[in-house]
Tab-separated table of C-alpha atoms and ligand atoms in Angstrom:
chain	number	residue	atom	x	y	z
A	532	MET	CA	0.000	0.000	0.000
A	533	ASN	CA	1.449	3.430	-0.868
A	534	ASP	CA	0.484	6.596	1.050
A	535	ALA	CA	-2.024	7.851	-1.522
A	536	GLN	CA	-5.592	7.888	-0.263
A	537	PHE	CA	-9.119	7.326	-1.499
A	538	ILE	CA	-11.109	9.994	0.372
A	539	GLY	CA	-14.905	10.180	0.430
A	540	VAL	CA	-15.951	13.714	1.246
A	541	GLY	CA	-19.497	14.800	2.123
A	542	VAL	CA	-20.405	18.124	0.501
A	543	GLY	CA	-23.847	18.621	2.052
A	544	PRO	CA	-27.238	18.778	0.324
A	545	GLY	CA	-26.817	21.896	-1.810
A	546	ASP	CA	-25.825	25.095	-0.041
A	547	PRO	CA	-22.047	25.531	-0.656
A	548	GLU	CA	-21.767	27.141	2.802
A	549	LEU	CA	-22.677	23.771	4.327
A	550	VAL	CA	-19.420	22.207	3.092
A	551	THR	CA	-17.145	21.609	6.092
A	552	ILE	CA	-13.746	23.283	6.401
A	553	LYS	CA	-12.100	19.851	6.324
A	554	ALA	CA	-13.947	18.828	3.156
A	555	ALA	CA	-12.958	22.094	1.441
A	556	ARG	CA	-9.299	21.640	2.408
A	557	LEU	CA	-9.191	18.070	1.084
A	558	ILE	CA	-10.965	19.027	-2.146
A	559	ARG	CA	-8.496	21.878	-2.748
A	560	SER	CA	-5.502	19.596	-2.212
A	561	ALA	CA	-6.807	16.601	-4.221
A	562	ASP	CA	-4.774	15.297	-7.157
A	563	VAL	CA	-7.837	13.706	-8.746
A	564	ILE	CA	-11.517	14.294	-8.093
A	565	SER	CA	-14.245	11.777	-8.757
A	566	TYR	CA	-18.030	11.910	-8.456
A	567	ILE	CA	-21.275	10.309	-9.607
A	568	ALA	CA	-22.747	11.952	-12.710
A	569	ASN	CA	-25.860	11.287	-14.756
A	570	GLU	CA	-25.692	10.110	-18.346
A	571	GLU	CA	-25.374	13.739	-19.510
A	572	GLY	CA	-22.342	14.173	-17.232
A	573	ASN	CA	-24.118	16.435	-14.693
A	574	SER	CA	-23.201	15.995	-11.043
A	575	GLN	CA	-24.965	17.616	-8.083
A	576	ALA	CA	-21.968	16.998	-5.825
A	577	ARG	CA	-19.555	18.641	-8.275
A	578	ASP	CA	-21.895	21.612	-8.779
A	579	ILE	CA	-22.037	22.224	-4.998
A	580	VAL	CA	-18.236	22.607	-4.764
A	581	HIS	CA	-17.480	24.155	-8.163
A	582	GLN	CA	-16.111	27.321	-6.550
A	583	ILE	CA	-13.813	25.371	-4.231
A	584	LEU	CA	-12.576	23.390	-7.245
A	585	GLU	CA	-11.528	26.617	-8.954
A	586	ASP	CA	-8.906	27.159	-6.224
A	587	GLY	CA	-7.859	23.507	-6.282
A	588	ARG	CA	-4.772	21.902	-7.719
A	589	TYR	CA	-6.372	18.737	-9.074
A	590	VAL	CA	-5.327	17.765	-12.568
A	591	SER	CA	-7.872	15.190	-13.576
A	592	GLU	CA	-11.433	14.058	-12.972
A	593	ILE	CA	-13.005	10.615	-12.906
A	594	PRO	CA	-16.750	11.057	-13.420
A	595	VAL	CA	-18.686	7.879	-12.674
A	596	LEU	CA	-21.482	7.915	-15.232
A	597	MET	CA	-24.403	6.199	-13.562
A	598	PRO	CA	-27.444	4.841	-15.437
A	599	MET	CA	-30.380	6.543	-13.658
A	600	ASN	CA	-32.535	3.461	-13.233
A	601	GLU	CA	-32.774	0.717	-10.643
A	602	ASP	CA	-30.812	-1.848	-12.671
A	603	ARG	CA	-28.007	-3.029	-10.371
A	604	THR	CA	-26.108	-4.709	-13.223
A	605	GLY	CA	-25.471	-1.421	-15.035
A	606	ALA	CA	-24.615	0.314	-11.752
A	607	ASN	CA	-22.159	-2.421	-10.727
A	608	GLN	CA	-20.445	-2.240	-14.116
A	609	ALA	CA	-20.078	1.540	-13.643
A	610	TYR	CA	-18.596	1.050	-10.134
A	611	ASP	CA	-16.199	-1.643	-11.392
A	612	ALA	CA	-14.975	0.568	-14.246
A	613	ALA	CA	-14.591	3.562	-11.881
A	614	ALA	CA	-12.789	1.463	-9.257
A	615	LYS	CA	-10.242	0.407	-11.889
A	616	LYS	CA	-9.505	4.026	-12.867
A	617	ILE	CA	-9.362	5.202	-9.234
A	618	LEU	CA	-7.017	2.348	-8.319
A	619	GLY	CA	-4.769	3.289	-11.248
A	620	ALA	CA	-4.512	6.862	-9.907
A	621	ILE	CA	-3.811	5.662	-6.353
A	622	ASP	CA	-1.124	3.269	-7.630
A	623	ASP	CA	0.486	6.333	-9.264
A	624	GLY	CA	0.628	7.957	-5.800
A	625	LYS	CA	-2.314	10.336	-6.344
A	626	ASN	CA	-4.901	11.223	-3.700
A	627	VAL	CA	-8.394	10.730	-5.101
A	628	VAL	CA	-11.204	12.742	-3.497
A	629	PHE	CA	-14.666	11.356	-4.162
A	630	LEU	CA	-17.358	14.060	-3.845
A	631	CYS	CA	-20.533	12.849	-2.117
A	632	GLU	CA	-23.794	14.743	-2.026
A	633	GLY	CA	-24.943	15.042	1.626
A	634	ASP	CA	-23.137	12.536	3.845
A	635	PRO	CA	-21.003	9.835	2.156
A	636	LEU	CA	-22.319	6.908	4.194
A	637	PHE	CA	-25.977	7.858	4.330
A	638	PHE	CA	-27.723	6.327	1.277
A	639	GLY	CA	-24.585	7.295	-0.637
A	640	SER	CA	-23.153	5.626	-3.764
A	641	PHE	CA	-19.736	6.088	-2.165
A	642	ALA	CA	-20.483	2.974	-0.071
A	643	TYR	CA	-20.223	0.768	-3.186
A	644	LEU	CA	-16.760	2.119	-3.991
A	645	LEU	CA	-15.599	1.980	-0.374
A	646	ALA	CA	-16.563	-1.706	-0.297
A	647	ARG	CA	-14.251	-2.281	-3.284
A	648	PHE	CA	-11.276	-0.468	-1.655
A	649	LYS	CA	-11.526	-0.966	2.119
A	650	GLY	CA	-8.501	-2.883	3.404
A	651	LYS	CA	-6.777	-2.673	-0.006
A	652	VAL	CA	-5.906	1.042	-0.202
A	653	ASN	CA	-5.734	3.829	2.396
A	654	CYS	CA	-9.239	5.182	2.805
A	655	GLN	CA	-10.617	8.196	4.646
A	656	VAL	CA	-14.210	9.395	5.058
A	657	VAL	CA	-15.251	12.942	5.909
A	658	PRO	CA	-18.856	13.255	7.060
A	659	GLY	CA	-21.214	15.761	5.474
A	660	ILE	CA	-24.492	17.392	6.429
A	661	SER	CA	-27.279	15.101	5.269
A	662	SER	CA	-30.471	16.172	3.514
A	663	VAL	CA	-32.366	14.996	6.609
A	664	HIS	CA	-30.617	17.438	8.918
A	665	ALA	CA	-30.805	20.236	6.370
A	666	ALA	CA	-34.570	19.590	6.030
A	667	ALA	CA	-35.131	19.890	9.792
A	668	SER	CA	-33.223	23.185	9.801
A	669	VAL	CA	-35.222	24.590	6.880
A	670	LEU	CA	-38.442	23.646	8.698
A	671	GLN	CA	-37.069	24.758	12.085
A	672	GLU	CA	-38.636	21.565	13.380
A	673	PRO	CA	-36.885	19.227	15.860
A	674	LEU	CA	-36.524	15.736	14.399
A	675	THR	CA	-36.738	14.159	17.848
A	676	MET	CA	-37.454	15.270	21.406
A	677	LEU	CA	-37.340	13.429	24.717
A	678	ARG	CA	-38.355	9.790	24.189
A	679	GLU	CA	-39.556	10.088	20.610
A	680	SER	CA	-38.467	7.383	18.186
A	681	PHE	CA	-37.151	8.213	14.748
A	682	ALA	CA	-36.932	6.226	11.519
A	683	VAL	CA	-35.519	6.977	8.098
A	684	ILE	CA	-36.950	4.976	5.237
A	685	SER	CA	-36.764	4.906	1.452
A	686	GLY	CA	-40.030	5.771	-0.302
A	687	ARG	CA	-39.353	2.807	-2.576
A	688	HIS	CA	-40.419	0.370	0.143
A	689	SER	CA	-43.743	-1.443	-0.172
A	690	ASP	CA	-46.972	0.206	1.003
A	691	SER	CA	-47.119	-2.122	4.013
A	692	VAL	CA	-43.576	-1.223	5.167
A	693	LEU	CA	-44.364	2.485	4.789
A	694	VAL	CA	-47.575	2.151	6.809
A	695	ASP	CA	-45.927	0.031	9.481
A	696	THR	CA	-43.039	2.503	9.901
A	697	LEU	CA	-45.429	5.470	10.146
A	698	LYS	CA	-47.439	3.655	12.818
A	699	ARG	CA	-44.409	2.612	14.875
A	700	HIS	CA	-42.382	5.834	15.001
A	701	ASP	CA	-43.022	9.370	16.215
A	702	SER	CA	-40.770	10.944	13.589
A	703	VAL	CA	-40.114	9.544	10.129
A	704	VAL	CA	-38.145	10.889	7.175
A	705	ILE	CA	-39.113	9.333	3.855
A	706	MET	CA	-36.282	9.648	1.324
A	707	LYS	CA	-36.310	8.955	-2.435
A	708	ALA	CA	-39.847	10.272	-2.563
A	709	GLY	CA	-39.895	11.245	-6.279
A	710	LYS	CA	-41.664	8.499	-8.202
A	711	SER	CA	-43.298	7.104	-5.034
A	712	ARG	CA	-44.848	10.403	-4.005
A	713	GLN	CA	-48.475	9.350	-4.457
A	714	ARG	CA	-47.999	6.003	-2.677
A	715	ILE	CA	-46.335	7.819	0.224
A	716	MET	CA	-49.240	10.297	0.402
A	717	ALA	CA	-51.664	7.358	0.557
A	718	ALA	CA	-49.672	5.743	3.414
A	719	LEU	CA	-49.630	9.066	5.303
A	720	SER	CA	-53.379	9.395	4.884
A	721	ALA	CA	-54.017	5.759	5.907
A	722	THR	CA	-52.062	6.282	9.145
A	723	GLY	CA	-53.619	9.673	9.944
A	724	ARG	CA	-50.259	11.431	9.588
A	725	THR	CA	-50.930	13.821	6.710
A	726	ASP	CA	-51.119	16.832	9.040
A	727	ASP	CA	-47.827	15.788	10.694
A	728	THR	CA	-45.994	15.969	7.381
A	729	CYS	CA	-44.035	18.505	5.344
A	730	TYR	CA	-42.483	17.940	1.937
A	731	LEU	CA	-39.214	19.420	0.653
A	732	GLU	CA	-37.393	19.299	-2.665
A	733	TYR	CA	-33.991	20.607	-3.801
A	734	ILE	CA	-33.042	21.698	-0.272
A	735	GLY	CA	-30.326	24.349	-0.320
A	736	ARG	CA	-30.488	24.837	-4.082
A	737	ASP	CA	-31.959	27.670	-6.163
A	738	LYS	CA	-35.182	25.741	-6.826
A	739	GLU	CA	-35.748	24.729	-3.167
A	740	ARG	CA	-39.435	24.101	-2.463
A	741	VAL	CA	-41.103	23.568	0.913
A	742	VAL	CA	-44.729	22.419	1.117
A	743	HIS	CA	-46.494	22.493	4.493
A	744	ASP	CA	-49.942	21.527	3.179
A	745	ILE	CA	-49.081	18.299	1.392
A	746	GLU	CA	-52.620	17.889	-0.008
A	747	GLN	CA	-51.332	20.292	-2.716
A	748	LEU	CA	-49.143	17.479	-4.035
A	749	GLN	CA	-52.028	15.183	-4.971
A	750	GLY	CA	-51.851	13.539	-8.357
A	751	LYS	CA	-48.220	14.039	-9.354
A	752	ALA	CA	-44.831	12.377	-9.003
A	753	GLY	CA	-41.967	14.558	-7.778
A	754	PRO	CA	-38.265	15.023	-8.547
A	755	TYR	CA	-35.583	12.629	-7.296
A	756	PHE	CA	-34.226	15.195	-4.805
A	757	SER	CA	-37.261	15.251	-2.545
A	758	LEU	CA	-38.293	13.910	0.848
A	759	PHE	CA	-41.063	13.959	3.446
A	760	VAL	CA	-40.529	14.886	7.113
A	761	VAL	CA	-43.104	13.530	9.569
A	762	THR	CA	-43.067	14.802	13.168
A	763	ARG	CA	-45.777	14.868	15.853
A	764	LYS	CA	-47.576	18.189	15.589
A	765	ASN	CA	-49.240	17.655	18.967
A	766	ARG	CA	-45.935	17.578	20.853
A	767	THR	CA	-46.038	19.443	24.113
A	768	ALA	CA	-43.633	22.339	24.121
A	769	MET	CA	-40.928	22.216	26.810
B	434	SAM	C1	-28.930	8.599	-2.841
B	434	SAM	S1	-29.752	9.478	-1.564
B	434	SAM	C2	-28.413	10.485	-1.010
B	434	SAM	C3	-28.596	11.012	0.378
B	434	SAM	C4	-27.437	11.886	0.804
B	434	SAM	N1	-26.210	11.111	0.907
B	434	SAM	C5	-27.690	12.604	2.126
B	434	SAM	O1	-26.826	12.528	3.024
B	434	SAM	O2	-28.717	13.266	2.243
B	434	SAM	C6	-30.724	10.594	-2.468
B	434	SAM	C7	-31.985	11.012	-1.718
B	434	SAM	O3	-31.620	11.925	-0.698
B	434	SAM	C8	-32.598	12.962	-0.592
B	434	SAM	N2	-31.937	14.237	-0.900
B	434	SAM	C9	-30.623	14.414	-1.060
B	434	SAM	N3	-30.359	15.719	-1.276
B	434	SAM	C10	-31.537	16.377	-1.243
B	434	SAM	C11	-31.907	17.735	-1.386
B	434	SAM	N4	-30.991	18.680	-1.618
B	434	SAM	N5	-33.215	18.043	-1.280
B	434	SAM	C12	-34.147	17.077	-1.045
B	434	SAM	N6	-33.842	15.778	-0.914
B	434	SAM	C13	-32.554	15.429	-0.995
B	434	SAM	C14	-33.699	12.623	-1.582
B	434	SAM	O4	-34.698	11.893	-0.895
B	434	SAM	C15	-32.970	11.753	-2.587
B	434	SAM	O5	-33.863	10.879	-3.259
């Protein structure tokens, strides 16, 4: 193992001011940067730090072009191809910084690359502010208080898992809401939690949207970067 590192760096959900000082320092001093991009080459994580990159010294980029569907075969091929390129750079003694939207290890694609490198090359992970914590701050709503329970769930789960989670927990964040938006709304209604719920999309970005009356969302799917925050509205204030 040489000293070069593979470094996963969280860059937060959108607002460039939510990038940590440590993340900014590592991005500026990277030899190579890498990130997930869509088939057109666009990357949310790269966009968030584009100003930091301007001051950086990196000389090359490894975009990981990811098919935007749920086919694991295509995704695994993309990770394998990226891992080969990243390993080549590390073998040449270059530090590779992998930019991760939000936090690297919270529903992050970085996990699939880390699994390929852990124990084989020097790895480092720098946490980032997740979309969940940014959402609570935008709403100015505590995620949990006192003995409340809290669950985070993907909106892609079955209706029964959604309903069960909403029944069991005081607070619930439902991620990956986009295509499942109407199913999630039905589960919220079935569990009597519609009034406990707010919806947010593109948190920290120019097109940020916050919806307090989620009945307005009836009938339509939403964008990928969206989530629901469910908290007890009848909490007693301290
Ligand atoms: C692959 S996960 C990545 C989560 C990310 N690592 C984090 O720490 O928040 C993508 C999901 O996170 C949520 N998400 C991430 N960024 C968001 C944002 N800026 N606004 C709203 N939702 C966001 C959405 O639910 C989206 O479908």
